[in-house]
Structures are given as C-alpha cells and as structure tokens.
Amino acid sequence: MSMPELNRYELMWMLVLFDLPVVEKSERKEASDFRNLLLDNGFAMVQYSIYTKLFSGKDACEKYYKMIQNNLPSEGKVDIITITDKQYENIISFKATKKVKKKEEQQLLLF
C-alpha cells in the first residue's frame, strides 16, 4: 500500500511577518522571545522578521494561530499569511541585483 500523494493545493505555508520595536532592552527581549517561540515550534527564518512553516492543511494551522495570538509582544505588529504550497512555489527571490534560483525541494513526507 503506497502513501497518498500530498496535494500541493492542500499543503499550506504559514508566513509570520512582524515589525517589533527593539529600542529598549525589554523590547529586544520580547522580540527575541517571540522569534525563539517561532523557532521552537518548527518555523524557519526566511528573513529576520519573516518566518515560515509548512502544514498539511488549513485546519492544522489553527493551533498555531492561537499560539501566536497568545504570545504576542506587548508592542509592534504581527501579520500571518497562509498560502498553498502551489502558490508558494511562485516566489521569485533576489539577492542584491541577482535573481536567486529556487532550489528544487520536495517535501517527501509530512507527519
């Protein structure tokens, strides 16, 4: 019996984008704690204030929406965007003035 193929329209990427104040020592600690919360929960840093995680579907994201909401820093802005894996594959990246070719990555198994 083979594993069913994962549908790239059902797989969801959650992007957490934030702009947090870091002037005061307490603000830097809150921002650092928030980043560490994301990392500790399997998110990967794309840019300093953008983190992503792949989910098996929209329903699987609900737990993390609540976790993020319950751990928001006292100041700043946090946005969550959820897109399909199919949409995510269309990202075009640039580093300086050069276009970065997307690595051929394949999600082999999602638990």
PDB file of C-alpha atoms in Angstrom:
ATOM      1  CA  MET A   1       0.000   0.000   0.000  1.00  0.00           C
ATOM      2  CA  SER A   2       1.545   3.296  -1.054  1.00  0.00           C
ATOM      3  CA  MET A   3       1.248   6.647   0.688  1.00  0.00           C
ATOM      4  CA  PRO A   4      -1.245   9.009  -0.918  1.00  0.00           C
ATOM      5  CA  GLU A   5       0.403  11.857  -2.783  1.00  0.00           C
ATOM      6  CA  LEU A   6       0.207  15.177  -0.995  1.00  0.00           C
ATOM      7  CA  ASN A   7      -1.856  17.713  -2.893  1.00  0.00           C
ATOM      8  CA  ARG A   8       0.082  20.975  -3.356  1.00  0.00           C
ATOM      9  CA  TYR A   9      -3.220  22.868  -3.128  1.00  0.00           C
ATOM     10  CA  GLU A  10      -3.931  21.366   0.303  1.00  0.00           C
ATOM     11  CA  LEU A  11      -0.469  21.863   1.806  1.00  0.00           C
ATOM     12  CA  MET A  12      -0.351  25.279   3.439  1.00  0.00           C
ATOM     13  CA  TRP A  13       2.543  27.602   4.196  1.00  0.00           C
ATOM     14  CA  MET A  14       2.086  29.903   7.151  1.00  0.00           C
ATOM     15  CA  LEU A  15       4.145  33.078   6.942  1.00  0.00           C
ATOM     16  CA  VAL A  16       4.534  35.093  10.127  1.00  0.00           C
ATOM     17  CA  LEU A  17       5.703  38.652   9.454  1.00  0.00           C
ATOM     18  CA  PHE A  18       6.417  41.091  12.230  1.00  0.00           C
ATOM     19  CA  ASP A  19       7.724  44.547  12.946  1.00  0.00           C
ATOM     20  CA  LEU A  20       8.577  44.811  16.628  1.00  0.00           C
ATOM     21  CA  PRO A  21      10.213  47.682  18.500  1.00  0.00           C
ATOM     22  CA  VAL A  22      13.762  46.943  19.703  1.00  0.00           C
ATOM     23  CA  VAL A  23      14.922  50.262  21.161  1.00  0.00           C
ATOM     24  CA  GLU A  24      14.651  49.393  24.848  1.00  0.00           C
ATOM     25  CA  LYS A  25      16.273  46.320  26.401  1.00  0.00           C
ATOM     26  CA  SER A  26      12.841  44.961  27.405  1.00  0.00           C
ATOM     27  CA  GLU A  27      11.611  45.365  23.790  1.00  0.00           C
ATOM     28  CA  ARG A  28      14.643  43.495  22.436  1.00  0.00           C
ATOM     29  CA  LYS A  29      13.959  40.668  24.886  1.00  0.00           C
ATOM     30  CA  GLU A  30      10.292  40.461  23.861  1.00  0.00           C
ATOM     31  CA  ALA A  31      11.247  40.397  20.162  1.00  0.00           C
ATOM     32  CA  SER A  32      13.869  37.729  20.801  1.00  0.00           C
ATOM     33  CA  ASP A  33      11.430  35.645  22.861  1.00  0.00           C
ATOM     34  CA  PHE A  34       8.867  35.871  20.046  1.00  0.00           C
ATOM     35  CA  ARG A  35      11.412  34.747  17.417  1.00  0.00           C
ATOM     36  CA  ASN A  36      12.508  31.879  19.669  1.00  0.00           C
ATOM     37  CA  LEU A  37       8.875  30.822  20.161  1.00  0.00           C
ATOM     38  CA  LEU A  38       8.522  30.505  16.396  1.00  0.00           C
ATOM     39  CA  LEU A  39      11.811  28.618  16.017  1.00  0.00           C
ATOM     40  CA  ASP A  40      10.969  26.284  18.909  1.00  0.00           C
ATOM     41  CA  ASN A  41       7.694  25.433  17.146  1.00  0.00           C
ATOM     42  CA  GLY A  42       9.272  24.437  13.853  1.00  0.00           C
ATOM     43  CA  PHE A  43       9.200  27.716  11.946  1.00  0.00           C
ATOM     44  CA  ALA A  44      12.169  28.603   9.747  1.00  0.00           C
ATOM     45  CA  MET A  45      13.566  32.101   9.341  1.00  0.00           C
ATOM     46  CA  VAL A  46      13.269  33.421   5.781  1.00  0.00           C
ATOM     47  CA  GLN A  47      14.345  36.937   6.707  1.00  0.00           C
ATOM     48  CA  TYR A  48      14.944  38.467  10.123  1.00  0.00           C
ATOM     49  CA  SER A  49      11.245  39.258  10.639  1.00  0.00           C
ATOM     50  CA  ILE A  50       9.665  36.623   8.383  1.00  0.00           C
ATOM     51  CA  TYR A  51       9.233  33.014   9.446  1.00  0.00           C
ATOM     52  CA  THR A  52       7.533  30.124   7.632  1.00  0.00           C
ATOM     53  CA  LYS A  53       6.220  26.663   8.356  1.00  0.00           C
ATOM     54  CA  LEU A  54       4.572  24.044   6.135  1.00  0.00           C
ATOM     55  CA  PHE A  55       1.309  22.440   7.281  1.00  0.00           C
ATOM     56  CA  SER A  56      -0.786  19.538   5.999  1.00  0.00           C
ATOM     57  CA  GLY A  57      -3.817  21.795   5.576  1.00  0.00           C
ATOM     58  CA  LYS A  58      -5.604  24.881   6.838  1.00  0.00           C
ATOM     59  CA  ASP A  59      -7.055  23.035   9.837  1.00  0.00           C
ATOM     60  CA  ALA A  60      -3.537  22.177  11.038  1.00  0.00           C
ATOM     61  CA  CYS A  61      -2.753  25.921  11.182  1.00  0.00           C
ATOM     62  CA  GLU A  62      -5.447  26.733  13.762  1.00  0.00           C
ATOM     63  CA  LYS A  63      -3.353  25.640  16.767  1.00  0.00           C
ATOM     64  CA  TYR A  64      -0.540  27.955  15.673  1.00  0.00           C
ATOM     65  CA  TYR A  65      -2.806  30.947  15.050  1.00  0.00           C
ATOM     66  CA  LYS A  66      -3.889  30.667  18.689  1.00  0.00           C
ATOM     67  CA  MET A  67      -0.344  30.066  19.967  1.00  0.00           C
ATOM     68  CA  ILE A  68       0.912  33.191  18.201  1.00  0.00           C
ATOM     69  CA  GLN A  69      -2.057  35.251  19.388  1.00  0.00           C
ATOM     70  CA  ASN A  70      -1.472  34.119  22.974  1.00  0.00           C
ATOM     71  CA  ASN A  71       2.220  35.071  22.810  1.00  0.00           C
ATOM     72  CA  LEU A  72       2.123  38.439  21.058  1.00  0.00           C
ATOM     73  CA  PRO A  73       4.658  41.000  22.248  1.00  0.00           C
ATOM     74  CA  SER A  74       3.137  43.989  24.041  1.00  0.00           C
ATOM     75  CA  GLU A  75       4.046  46.368  21.184  1.00  0.00           C
ATOM     76  CA  GLY A  76       4.545  46.097  17.433  1.00  0.00           C
ATOM     77  CA  LYS A  77       2.731  44.456  14.560  1.00  0.00           C
ATOM     78  CA  VAL A  78       2.407  40.778  13.666  1.00  0.00           C
ATOM     79  CA  ASP A  79       0.752  39.501  10.477  1.00  0.00           C
ATOM     80  CA  ILE A  80       0.027  35.919   9.475  1.00  0.00           C
ATOM     81  CA  ILE A  81      -0.425  34.963   5.843  1.00  0.00           C
ATOM     82  CA  THR A  82      -1.435  31.451   4.828  1.00  0.00           C
ATOM     83  CA  ILE A  83      -0.938  30.313   1.236  1.00  0.00           C
ATOM     84  CA  THR A  84      -0.947  26.979  -0.568  1.00  0.00           C
ATOM     85  CA  ASP A  85       2.259  25.173  -1.428  1.00  0.00           C
ATOM     86  CA  LYS A  86       1.366  25.690  -5.091  1.00  0.00           C
ATOM     87  CA  GLN A  87       1.239  29.472  -4.550  1.00  0.00           C
ATOM     88  CA  TYR A  88       4.468  29.416  -2.516  1.00  0.00           C
ATOM     89  CA  GLU A  89       6.372  27.802  -5.396  1.00  0.00           C
ATOM     90  CA  ASN A  90       5.855  31.009  -7.442  1.00  0.00           C
ATOM     91  CA  ILE A  91       8.017  33.142  -5.144  1.00  0.00           C
ATOM     92  CA  ILE A  92      10.742  34.996  -7.027  1.00  0.00           C
ATOM     93  CA  SER A  93      13.781  35.829  -4.904  1.00  0.00           C
ATOM     94  CA  PHE A  94      16.561  38.345  -5.480  1.00  0.00           C
ATOM     95  CA  LYS A  95      19.820  38.727  -3.603  1.00  0.00           C
ATOM     96  CA  ALA A  96      21.254  42.165  -4.301  1.00  0.00           C
ATOM     97  CA  THR A  97      20.693  42.577  -8.045  1.00  0.00           C
ATOM     98  CA  LYS A  98      20.824  38.874  -8.922  1.00  0.00           C
ATOM     99  CA  LYS A  99      17.858  36.554  -9.230  1.00  0.00           C
ATOM    100  CA  VAL A 100      18.192  33.544  -6.963  1.00  0.00           C
ATOM    101  CA  LYS A 101      17.209  30.227  -8.478  1.00  0.00           C
ATOM    102  CA  LYS A 102      14.893  28.329  -6.222  1.00  0.00           C
ATOM    103  CA  LYS A 103      16.338  25.064  -5.026  1.00  0.00           C
ATOM    104  CA  GLU A 104      14.463  22.036  -6.206  1.00  0.00           C
ATOM    105  CA  GLU A 105      12.996  20.945  -2.906  1.00  0.00           C
ATOM    106  CA  GLN A 106      10.464  18.244  -2.409  1.00  0.00           C
ATOM    107  CA  GLN A 107       8.533  17.521   0.737  1.00  0.00           C
ATOM    108  CA  LEU A 108       8.909  13.770   0.969  1.00  0.00           C
ATOM    109  CA  LEU A 109       6.786  13.012   3.987  1.00  0.00           C
ATOM    110  CA  LEU A 110       4.750  15.213   6.260  1.00  0.00           C
ATOM    111  CA  PHE A 111       3.919  13.961   9.727  1.00  0.00           C
TER     112      PHE A 111
END
